[in-house]
């Protein structure tokens, strides 16, 4: 390329002057066209995603009537019925899924065909609206692959959602001739309405050999735990009716039954309940004398009163979901959408997604035998719990019931979790509604442990150039019995730390870490040198803490290893005039933070600070050279939900050598800056995680009238 | 001319480009042009006529759902009963719920027959049941029956195999085809196939079995229990080996296994492959061929070298120093290894396809173990390497929680089994999966108390709520005089002055009736008198009247000021799961006498907060009364001053944390001459306040007189008996006291919120 361009350059100047004007214009036009072309090429090369996402030319636009027709000979093979004993390790071929860093299964969808029998009569409706939505959702998801050779799971495009809409034998034959059928291994079928009259089997009757079944209405006898997936029966009303979420709380009716075709025996029992408990129980039925215009499915009647369905469900606290001929009922979806707590009366029914969803939090299951006791059972549930169940019910609908897409993705995720269990979605992620995920905490150090005293702690002194003061701190801290190592973080890049021989001689190892940049966050880096769980962060000017005070602080930390345990306490306050948070360092009766100029904490928080600090807080702290301690307080409080522990009485934290009082803290501009930090961090965290408390920790016998020499920590609080 | 040629060439090129880029879609379908774009994923088509598609079921079909007149619910029930028997048993068809309605969940154990010895393990199981609060001696009121025949070892080659079980059971009049029976089993089948066969017909009995396979497991009916060794402790049990949350949580080895390599027979598929993942560095997988009598017959080329390597590592050392432990199937699906790894906080990597994991109905094993697939053994190293350290830390803690909550003793294993069955009987009063898998564990959560998370002291943080802002003062009056004493009047005044006080309850535990209502002081909060049954354990009875989360437990002689009460309550709200109180005592191990010592002297530590002045959550009343076995409460009622120690032991056993002491105002010459008490000698706890300072751990001061020392020795006895009941000493010591932030600080009193505490 270099050569070519050099050649062109030598020729070019000689060429152009000789051209006529006409030619020149021609030439320029041409040149710009070529340029345009090049730009266009560039656009296509570098923005490939915008093109794919538009989906215009990767997705076919065809009519369903154009799909190829497959004729099934009468004697084409039928799959076996399939064994009830199938489990993932016996009937599923995991080798197809393989190990991949994303831990995602790959799902292939067969292309759509129309199946006819020998005589040309069609086997079923080609595809229903819902099944098309389901396949579209899978196709748009990250599980999808179009490469049949790389697929781990195969989804036939043969629609078996409703058993009544298909011919069983011929559908089975259609399945058997799929290109990768192989006894149904790794094939997934979706069915919502299984069985048919008279016996209404609880699983799809189409023989399917080893195929997995995502079925609505499984009973405990047909459901192969850990193999099949129980799914909801989709209610098309979900898409048609918009029921806004209603706040939890008491509603007009206590129990509502809205199903139309109840068995007379059930209806009698419900009516008995109504007779006993009066107007708080409402038993609806279909309307008999409606004008033709109103669809039957959108109205319900009680005597002469007409109610809108499903809106009426929002008027009740509990809604009965009784089994019909089938166990799975579409009304469950409507009930959840209305935020009504379902009362499920269907013995042996496997609830939708029961492998991952904790239905006890969103529903009440009552054995059919106990129907007469329903009212008293429901009455015994505390009101606060009912409100949570209402919220939970609505959340289940939003996350797992509201669309075919939601149903499809939850099903695939469940199968994915079985194949990659170490990357599985947790109970909390499946079950906690966003509001709970937001307001609750899951403490990473949740096990109540009091770490052994013998391990001791590592003191980390952050220093810049106050060598004399630093040496005093080292000498003082080294007197603490439980100190096991001392780490000096030398934050001055322009100056070398003093020679080894000059450092104080102490009884524990002393290490100096030199940093690459003078950053405050260096104090919270999880250095490999820290071998203990407990870390004491201490400034190079904190020389006023006695050995007793430090040792006691360590003992307190052992009792609260998941908290910040520190000496000087600070408080955040809401400034009503300014409408924002304010930092307070005065003598207050409350604390919500401790300064990390002298504080014990778990090494784990060093990891959190360095790698998990939300937003740009870490950079902000380094840029402003301030507030690293406030950030740490926010971080710990946010992840544990707990307050800090301030230990021992207040002291004047004044170092004789420095000019500023109390470190820097009393400086006016400093205070303003600290307040700004709090406001900034609160906005990044999206909440104010700090907890205000009125207590501090002292030794059991502090200031008690007791011989000092018998106290474990006599030298506390002396100035 | 040359230029013109060039122009023409350029024109041609440009038009080609133009055609290519603006010339429409068709061209792109040529593979020649599009290159990678031809490989763009082919998605599910967007059908042009998709809006015309019909729904999978018409709305009416969905809402009417079949023909209801077909089979009545009763007929269906009857049909089920005849079809779903033995191997297809479910609670609905094989369990008689009506037996449990009248008397609740009661368990009857068949009387042990003479000349019918049971194995050590089965003896422990039986005594666990007999010690439980569900045990009954009357088969009439029983809901569940447990055989006295040892069914643990059903390997007919074993010495403990009991013969003719079928005959024996048929002789039991209560057997009833096994209905409502629970059968425990650890080993079934024998060489070479090790099937699930028990050698007798269990009929409709629930099977609680180790090494359950998913195929024969009857979901919602049977229970999978862990395999435990015969020296597994009856109660208490060793704690887990995780003493601290190390970060990073990695240990010396990543993944270890040390065990037998089966050369033939069932289970050899996995065991024979384990050596492949050994890398001698962070993955240690050692196998030996030496097992059985004739191993040398099957010996292969690896054996000699493997056997040598095998001896180089110690199993215990590996357990202690590895992050993950492989728990492969043996001949049977479960192994002792599983519990060993769990206790050692070595995260189990399960390679046992088709094993129904222990208590999987309740326990979410995904939080504590890696469930691997035998077929994907070679992926295991990379899979565990990819697990994030944060998750490893959580896994480790969860192993310890599960070990301690459900597995560390035979008592816990048996009680977990019983509670799972009980939850099935009363589904609306049962534990959610969350409760089983969060601290302090399902056994300590009584669904009869509540099923709402916010009603328990343990879940405020996970639940995002906080305890109620008021408390109930609960005063126990034992005063013999028919009138009200001065101290109780003062106490009522002080407590009712607290802004946080919702109500005062007085538990009147004296023979004489309480004074008429007009004699009681006028208070701003409601004051209610409850007539007690004059038992010491009464004071921890879950009275209906207690409606606030917090209870302030008081004796009538307690002297407290409003400030003290206010401050203590504010502190309690930060520690709602603990006891927060004023006077404290401590326990210590007395090596000379080989028993636990107890001291009420001033010490630098504390482990017991007297319930004569303490805040705690009202749930502990329910735990005390419902959870503890009746025998323990009888023990407490029999001793003079033990109930508060039991309460402390209980809370410590639940929380694993010490109680909290808060500031107490200096008190002057607390009335030590014990006030007149009820005649029956039902002594209350000693008065809160100061005792003469003396060195800790010394014998009781003689000056206190014989009553004092009798009391002291009773409390010491109590402590030792409780430690015995629990199987370990649950009390935990603390070295701190919580004071107001400005307590005794050199700052103006006016600035202090609780100035009165300093007088």
PDB file of C-alpha atoms in Angstrom, chain B residues 278-492:
ATOM      1  CA  UNK B 278      -6.074 -34.857  39.795  1.00  0.00           C
ATOM      2  CA  UNK B 279      -3.446 -32.254  38.986  1.00  0.00           C
ATOM      3  CA  UNK B 280      -1.290 -32.554  42.065  1.00  0.00           C
ATOM      4  CA  UNK B 281      -1.498 -28.818  42.673  1.00  0.00           C
ATOM      5  CA  UNK B 282      -4.819 -27.335  43.672  1.00  0.00           C
ATOM      6  CA  UNK B 283      -6.912 -30.324  42.686  1.00  0.00           C
ATOM      7  CA  UNK B 284      -6.209 -33.450  44.676  1.00  0.00           C
ATOM      8  CA  UNK B 285      -8.189 -36.497  43.675  1.00  0.00           C
ATOM      9  CA  UNK B 286      -6.802 -39.653  45.208  1.00  0.00           C
ATOM     10  CA  UNK B 287      -8.203 -43.113  44.840  1.00  0.00           C
ATOM     11  CA  UNK B 288      -7.238 -46.451  46.216  1.00  0.00           C
ATOM     12  CA  UNK B 289      -8.028 -49.839  44.827  1.00  0.00           C
ATOM     13  CA  UNK B 290      -7.807 -51.493  48.215  1.00  0.00           C
ATOM     14  CA  UNK B 291     -11.247 -52.434  49.334  1.00  0.00           C
ATOM     15  CA  UNK B 292     -13.168 -55.619  49.566  1.00  0.00           C
ATOM     16  CA  UNK B 293     -11.502 -58.982  49.804  1.00  0.00           C
ATOM     17  CA  UNK B 294     -10.625 -59.659  46.247  1.00  0.00           C
ATOM     18  CA  UNK B 295      -9.531 -56.260  44.967  1.00  0.00           C
ATOM     19  CA  UNK B 296      -6.297 -57.645  43.623  1.00  0.00           C
ATOM     20  CA  UNK B 297      -8.224 -59.765  41.176  1.00  0.00           C
ATOM     21  CA  UNK B 298      -9.490 -56.658  39.393  1.00  0.00           C
ATOM     22  CA  UNK B 299      -6.319 -54.659  39.891  1.00  0.00           C
ATOM     23  CA  UNK B 300      -5.179 -52.580  36.931  1.00  0.00           C
ATOM     24  CA  UNK B 301      -1.977 -50.762  36.043  1.00  0.00           C
ATOM     25  CA  UNK B 302      -2.787 -47.600  37.991  1.00  0.00           C
ATOM     26  CA  UNK B 303      -3.486 -49.305  41.262  1.00  0.00           C
ATOM     27  CA  UNK B 304       0.004 -49.607  42.687  1.00  0.00           C
ATOM     28  CA  UNK B 305       1.008 -46.023  42.066  1.00  0.00           C
ATOM     29  CA  UNK B 306      -2.388 -44.699  43.151  1.00  0.00           C
ATOM     30  CA  UNK B 307      -2.271 -46.682  46.352  1.00  0.00           C
ATOM     31  CA  UNK B 308       1.065 -45.100  47.195  1.00  0.00           C
ATOM     32  CA  UNK B 309      -0.137 -41.559  46.456  1.00  0.00           C
ATOM     33  CA  UNK B 310      -3.256 -42.236  48.420  1.00  0.00           C
ATOM     34  CA  UNK B 311      -1.320 -42.683  51.628  1.00  0.00           C
ATOM     35  CA  UNK B 312       0.473 -39.364  51.212  1.00  0.00           C
ATOM     36  CA  UNK B 313      -2.521 -37.242  52.118  1.00  0.00           C
ATOM     37  CA  UNK B 314      -4.648 -37.228  55.201  1.00  0.00           C
ATOM     38  CA  UNK B 315      -8.404 -37.081  54.629  1.00  0.00           C
ATOM     39  CA  UNK B 316      -9.020 -34.742  57.560  1.00  0.00           C
ATOM     40  CA  UNK B 317      -6.270 -32.440  56.390  1.00  0.00           C
ATOM     41  CA  UNK B 318      -7.814 -32.280  52.946  1.00  0.00           C
ATOM     42  CA  UNK B 319     -11.261 -31.568  54.384  1.00  0.00           C
ATOM     43  CA  UNK B 320      -9.921 -28.692  56.413  1.00  0.00           C
ATOM     44  CA  UNK B 321      -7.959 -27.139  53.623  1.00  0.00           C
ATOM     45  CA  UNK B 322     -10.101 -27.322  50.556  1.00  0.00           C
ATOM     46  CA  UNK B 323     -12.681 -24.965  49.150  1.00  0.00           C
ATOM     47  CA  UNK B 324     -14.646 -27.670  47.361  1.00  0.00           C
ATOM     48  CA  UNK B 325     -15.023 -31.358  48.151  1.00  0.00           C
ATOM     49  CA  UNK B 326     -16.173 -33.924  45.648  1.00  0.00           C
ATOM     50  CA  UNK B 327     -18.980 -36.024  47.049  1.00  0.00           C
ATOM     51  CA  UNK B 328     -19.439 -38.815  44.517  1.00  0.00           C
ATOM     52  CA  UNK B 329     -21.867 -41.675  44.827  1.00  0.00           C
ATOM     53  CA  UNK B 330     -20.598 -44.819  46.414  1.00  0.00           C
ATOM     54  CA  UNK B 331     -22.275 -48.101  45.864  1.00  0.00           C
ATOM     55  CA  UNK B 332     -25.324 -46.264  47.082  1.00  0.00           C
ATOM     56  CA  UNK B 333     -26.192 -42.707  46.178  1.00  0.00           C
ATOM     57  CA  UNK B 334     -25.510 -41.023  49.489  1.00  0.00           C
ATOM     58  CA  UNK B 335     -22.363 -41.189  51.574  1.00  0.00           C
ATOM     59  CA  UNK B 336     -21.015 -40.073  54.953  1.00  0.00           C
ATOM     60  CA  UNK B 337     -18.798 -37.762  52.989  1.00  0.00           C
ATOM     61  CA  UNK B 338     -21.721 -35.456  52.390  1.00  0.00           C
ATOM     62  CA  UNK B 339     -22.215 -34.499  56.036  1.00  0.00           C
ATOM     63  CA  UNK B 340     -18.467 -34.474  56.628  1.00  0.00           C
ATOM     64  CA  UNK B 341     -17.941 -31.921  53.867  1.00  0.00           C
ATOM     65  CA  UNK B 342     -20.890 -29.872  55.055  1.00  0.00           C
ATOM     66  CA  UNK B 343     -19.528 -29.642  58.562  1.00  0.00           C
ATOM     67  CA  UNK B 344     -16.062 -28.809  57.296  1.00  0.00           C
ATOM     68  CA  UNK B 345     -17.418 -25.893  55.250  1.00  0.00           C
ATOM     69  CA  UNK B 346     -15.922 -27.643  52.262  1.00  0.00           C
ATOM     70  CA  UNK B 347     -18.521 -26.922  49.603  1.00  0.00           C
ATOM     71  CA  UNK B 348     -19.891 -30.292  48.420  1.00  0.00           C
ATOM     72  CA  UNK B 349     -19.633 -30.949  44.703  1.00  0.00           C
ATOM     73  CA  UNK B 350     -22.204 -33.671  44.234  1.00  0.00           C
ATOM     74  CA  UNK B 351     -21.615 -36.362  41.660  1.00  0.00           C
ATOM     75  CA  UNK B 352     -24.509 -38.646  42.321  1.00  0.00           C
ATOM     76  CA  UNK B 353     -27.013 -38.615  39.499  1.00  0.00           C
ATOM     77  CA  UNK B 354     -30.555 -39.256  40.499  1.00  0.00           C
ATOM     78  CA  UNK B 355     -30.027 -38.722  44.208  1.00  0.00           C
ATOM     79  CA  UNK B 356     -32.964 -37.072  45.871  1.00  0.00           C
ATOM     80  CA  UNK B 357     -31.006 -34.693  48.103  1.00  0.00           C
ATOM     81  CA  UNK B 358     -31.668 -34.763  51.852  1.00  0.00           C
ATOM     82  CA  UNK B 359     -34.701 -32.722  52.866  1.00  0.00           C
ATOM     83  CA  UNK B 360     -34.849 -31.223  49.380  1.00  0.00           C
ATOM     84  CA  UNK B 361     -38.520 -30.475  50.004  1.00  0.00           C
ATOM     85  CA  UNK B 362     -37.340 -27.800  52.428  1.00  0.00           C
ATOM     86  CA  UNK B 363     -33.699 -27.095  51.734  1.00  0.00           C
ATOM     87  CA  UNK B 364     -32.489 -25.136  48.748  1.00  0.00           C
ATOM     88  CA  UNK B 365     -29.265 -27.002  48.021  1.00  0.00           C
ATOM     89  CA  UNK B 366     -28.346 -24.637  45.247  1.00  0.00           C
ATOM     90  CA  UNK B 367     -27.225 -22.230  47.965  1.00  0.00           C
ATOM     91  CA  UNK B 368     -24.823 -24.597  49.679  1.00  0.00           C
ATOM     92  CA  UNK B 369     -23.632 -27.186  47.199  1.00  0.00           C
ATOM     93  CA  UNK B 370     -22.669 -27.584  43.575  1.00  0.00           C
ATOM     94  CA  UNK B 371     -24.908 -30.202  42.060  1.00  0.00           C
ATOM     95  CA  UNK B 372     -22.716 -31.682  39.356  1.00  0.00           C
ATOM     96  CA  UNK B 373     -23.481 -34.348  36.838  1.00  0.00           C
ATOM     97  CA  UNK B 374     -21.598 -37.645  36.878  1.00  0.00           C
ATOM     98  CA  UNK B 375     -21.420 -37.471  33.138  1.00  0.00           C
ATOM     99  CA  UNK B 376     -19.670 -34.109  33.183  1.00  0.00           C
ATOM    100  CA  UNK B 377     -16.943 -34.881  35.678  1.00  0.00           C
ATOM    101  CA  UNK B 378     -14.255 -33.352  33.493  1.00  0.00           C
ATOM    102  CA  UNK B 379     -16.078 -30.031  33.437  1.00  0.00           C
ATOM    103  CA  UNK B 380     -16.118 -29.798  37.207  1.00  0.00           C
ATOM    104  CA  UNK B 381     -12.663 -28.204  37.632  1.00  0.00           C
ATOM    105  CA  UNK B 382     -13.408 -25.373  35.237  1.00  0.00           C
ATOM    106  CA  UNK B 383     -16.923 -24.964  36.570  1.00  0.00           C
ATOM    107  CA  UNK B 384     -15.807 -24.516  40.180  1.00  0.00           C
ATOM    108  CA  UNK B 385     -12.969 -22.252  39.136  1.00  0.00           C
ATOM    109  CA  UNK B 386     -15.515 -19.931  37.567  1.00  0.00           C
ATOM    110  CA  UNK B 387     -17.561 -19.550  40.726  1.00  0.00           C
ATOM    111  CA  UNK B 388     -17.126 -16.015  41.981  1.00  0.00           C
ATOM    112  CA  UNK B 389     -15.416 -15.592  45.373  1.00  0.00           C
ATOM    113  CA  UNK B 390     -18.452 -13.760  46.735  1.00  0.00           C
ATOM    114  CA  UNK B 391     -20.569 -16.764  45.949  1.00  0.00           C
ATOM    115  CA  UNK B 392     -18.000 -19.090  47.484  1.00  0.00           C
ATOM    116  CA  UNK B 393     -18.159 -17.077  50.687  1.00  0.00           C
ATOM    117  CA  UNK B 394     -21.947 -17.338  50.712  1.00  0.00           C
ATOM    118  CA  UNK B 395     -21.780 -21.074  49.972  1.00  0.00           C
ATOM    119  CA  UNK B 396     -19.393 -21.628  52.875  1.00  0.00           C
ATOM    120  CA  UNK B 397     -21.592 -19.794  55.321  1.00  0.00           C
ATOM    121  CA  UNK B 398     -24.682 -21.609  54.090  1.00  0.00           C
ATOM    122  CA  UNK B 399     -23.047 -25.024  54.623  1.00  0.00           C
ATOM    123  CA  UNK B 400     -22.449 -24.056  58.211  1.00  0.00           C
ATOM    124  CA  UNK B 401     -25.946 -22.785  58.728  1.00  0.00           C
ATOM    125  CA  UNK B 402     -27.502 -25.930  57.265  1.00  0.00           C
ATOM    126  CA  UNK B 403     -25.168 -28.201  59.185  1.00  0.00           C
ATOM    127  CA  UNK B 404     -26.022 -26.532  62.432  1.00  0.00           C
ATOM    128  CA  UNK B 405     -29.732 -26.154  61.785  1.00  0.00           C
ATOM    129  CA  UNK B 406     -30.632 -29.582  60.407  1.00  0.00           C
ATOM    130  CA  UNK B 407     -27.807 -32.088  60.491  1.00  0.00           C
ATOM    131  CA  UNK B 408     -25.389 -31.838  63.405  1.00  0.00           C
ATOM    132  CA  UNK B 409     -27.294 -34.252  65.640  1.00  0.00           C
ATOM    133  CA  UNK B 410     -29.752 -37.111  65.355  1.00  0.00           C
ATOM    134  CA  UNK B 411     -32.288 -34.904  67.136  1.00  0.00           C
ATOM    135  CA  UNK B 412     -32.082 -32.315  64.396  1.00  0.00           C
ATOM    136  CA  UNK B 413     -32.361 -34.848  61.580  1.00  0.00           C
ATOM    137  CA  UNK B 414     -35.384 -36.500  63.168  1.00  0.00           C
ATOM    138  CA  UNK B 415     -37.081 -33.228  64.092  1.00  0.00           C
ATOM    139  CA  UNK B 416     -36.581 -31.865  60.591  1.00  0.00           C
ATOM    140  CA  UNK B 417     -38.253 -35.004  59.252  1.00  0.00           C
ATOM    141  CA  UNK B 418     -41.194 -34.549  61.597  1.00  0.00           C
ATOM    142  CA  UNK B 419     -41.579 -30.836  60.862  1.00  0.00           C
ATOM    143  CA  UNK B 420     -41.622 -31.458  57.114  1.00  0.00           C
ATOM    144  CA  UNK B 421     -44.456 -33.946  57.586  1.00  0.00           C
ATOM    145  CA  UNK B 422     -46.285 -31.579  59.904  1.00  0.00           C
ATOM    146  CA  UNK B 423     -46.041 -28.780  57.349  1.00  0.00           C
ATOM    147  CA  UNK B 424     -47.775 -31.003  54.811  1.00  0.00           C
ATOM    148  CA  UNK B 425     -50.687 -31.616  57.129  1.00  0.00           C
ATOM    149  CA  UNK B 426     -51.376 -27.938  57.689  1.00  0.00           C
ATOM    150  CA  UNK B 427     -50.334 -26.286  54.422  1.00  0.00           C
ATOM    151  CA  UNK B 428     -51.802 -22.919  55.359  1.00  0.00           C
ATOM    152  CA  UNK B 429     -49.751 -22.956  58.558  1.00  0.00           C
ATOM    153  CA  UNK B 430     -46.458 -24.069  57.154  1.00  0.00           C
ATOM    154  CA  UNK B 431     -43.050 -22.622  56.557  1.00  0.00           C
ATOM    155  CA  UNK B 432     -42.259 -20.997  53.267  1.00  0.00           C
ATOM    156  CA  UNK B 433     -39.084 -22.031  51.511  1.00  0.00           C
ATOM    157  CA  UNK B 434     -37.522 -18.798  52.641  1.00  0.00           C
ATOM    158  CA  UNK B 435     -37.966 -19.699  56.304  1.00  0.00           C
ATOM    159  CA  UNK B 436     -36.267 -23.051  55.835  1.00  0.00           C
ATOM    160  CA  UNK B 437     -33.264 -21.493  54.149  1.00  0.00           C
ATOM    161  CA  UNK B 438     -32.603 -18.406  56.219  1.00  0.00           C
ATOM    162  CA  UNK B 439     -31.156 -18.148  59.695  1.00  0.00           C
ATOM    163  CA  UNK B 440     -32.031 -19.393  62.271  1.00  0.00           C
ATOM    164  CA  UNK B 441     -33.666 -22.208  60.269  1.00  0.00           C
ATOM    165  CA  UNK B 442     -37.049 -23.853  60.026  1.00  0.00           C
ATOM    166  CA  UNK B 443     -36.948 -25.781  63.291  1.00  0.00           C
ATOM    167  CA  UNK B 444     -36.797 -22.567  65.280  1.00  0.00           C
ATOM    168  CA  UNK B 445     -39.628 -20.916  63.421  1.00  0.00           C
ATOM    169  CA  UNK B 446     -43.055 -21.900  64.634  1.00  0.00           C
ATOM    170  CA  UNK B 447     -45.674 -21.492  61.930  1.00  0.00           C
ATOM    171  CA  UNK B 448     -48.317 -21.767  64.633  1.00  0.00           C
ATOM    172  CA  UNK B 449     -47.067 -18.457  65.990  1.00  0.00           C
ATOM    173  CA  UNK B 450     -47.217 -16.722  62.639  1.00  0.00           C
ATOM    174  CA  UNK B 451     -46.346 -17.226  59.020  1.00  0.00           C
ATOM    175  CA  UNK B 452     -45.549 -13.565  58.509  1.00  0.00           C
ATOM    176  CA  UNK B 453     -41.867 -12.674  58.385  1.00  0.00           C
ATOM    177  CA  UNK B 454     -42.376  -9.360  60.148  1.00  0.00           C
ATOM    178  CA  UNK B 455     -43.687 -11.114  63.254  1.00  0.00           C
ATOM    179  CA  UNK B 456     -40.380 -12.814  63.960  1.00  0.00           C
ATOM    180  CA  UNK B 457     -37.293 -11.157  65.396  1.00  0.00           C
ATOM    181  CA  UNK B 458     -34.965 -12.587  62.759  1.00  0.00           C
ATOM    182  CA  UNK B 459     -35.960 -11.206  59.395  1.00  0.00           C
ATOM    183  CA  UNK B 460     -36.316  -7.453  59.736  1.00  0.00           C
ATOM    184  CA  UNK B 461     -33.333  -6.772  57.514  1.00  0.00           C
ATOM    185  CA  UNK B 462     -34.183  -9.240  54.756  1.00  0.00           C
ATOM    186  CA  UNK B 463     -37.784  -8.177  54.945  1.00  0.00           C
ATOM    187  CA  UNK B 464     -37.011  -4.468  54.894  1.00  0.00           C
ATOM    188  CA  UNK B 465     -39.100  -3.730  57.976  1.00  0.00           C
ATOM    189  CA  UNK B 466     -38.436  -2.819  61.591  1.00  0.00           C
ATOM    190  CA  UNK B 467     -39.848  -3.835  64.970  1.00  0.00           C
ATOM    191  CA  UNK B 468     -42.829  -1.984  66.376  1.00  0.00           C
ATOM    192  CA  UNK B 469     -42.158   1.307  68.086  1.00  0.00           C
ATOM    193  CA  UNK B 470     -43.834   0.426  71.385  1.00  0.00           C
ATOM    194  CA  UNK B 471     -43.349  -2.180  74.053  1.00  0.00           C
ATOM    195  CA  UNK B 472     -45.423  -4.056  76.581  1.00  0.00           C
ATOM    196  CA  UNK B 473     -44.222  -3.963  80.167  1.00  0.00           C
ATOM    197  CA  UNK B 474     -44.789  -7.321  81.775  1.00  0.00           C
ATOM    198  CA  UNK B 475     -44.439  -7.294  85.565  1.00  0.00           C
ATOM    199  CA  UNK B 476     -44.496 -10.434  87.598  1.00  0.00           C
ATOM    200  CA  UNK B 477     -45.894  -9.859  91.059  1.00  0.00           C
ATOM    201  CA  UNK B 478     -45.242 -12.458  93.735  1.00  0.00           C
ATOM    202  CA  UNK B 479     -45.756 -10.250  96.733  1.00  0.00           C
ATOM    203  CA  UNK B 480     -47.552 -12.066  99.488  1.00  0.00           C
ATOM    204  CA  UNK B 481     -49.145  -9.042 101.019  1.00  0.00           C
ATOM    205  CA  UNK B 482     -52.620  -8.412  99.758  1.00  0.00           C
ATOM    206  CA  UNK B 483     -51.741  -4.812  99.127  1.00  0.00           C
ATOM    207  CA  UNK B 484     -49.361  -3.309  96.653  1.00  0.00           C
ATOM    208  CA  UNK B 485     -45.770  -2.821  97.708  1.00  0.00           C
ATOM    209  CA  UNK B 486     -43.938   0.454  97.294  1.00  0.00           C
ATOM    210  CA  UNK B 487     -41.447  -0.899  94.727  1.00  0.00           C
ATOM    211  CA  UNK B 488     -44.143  -2.071  92.350  1.00  0.00           C
ATOM    212  CA  UNK B 489     -45.927   1.274  92.532  1.00  0.00           C
ATOM    213  CA  UNK B 490     -42.700   3.082  91.790  1.00  0.00           C
ATOM    214  CA  UNK B 491     -41.972   0.683  88.963  1.00  0.00           C
ATOM    215  CA  UNK B 492     -45.372   1.161  87.371  1.00  0.00           C
TER     216      UNK B 492
END
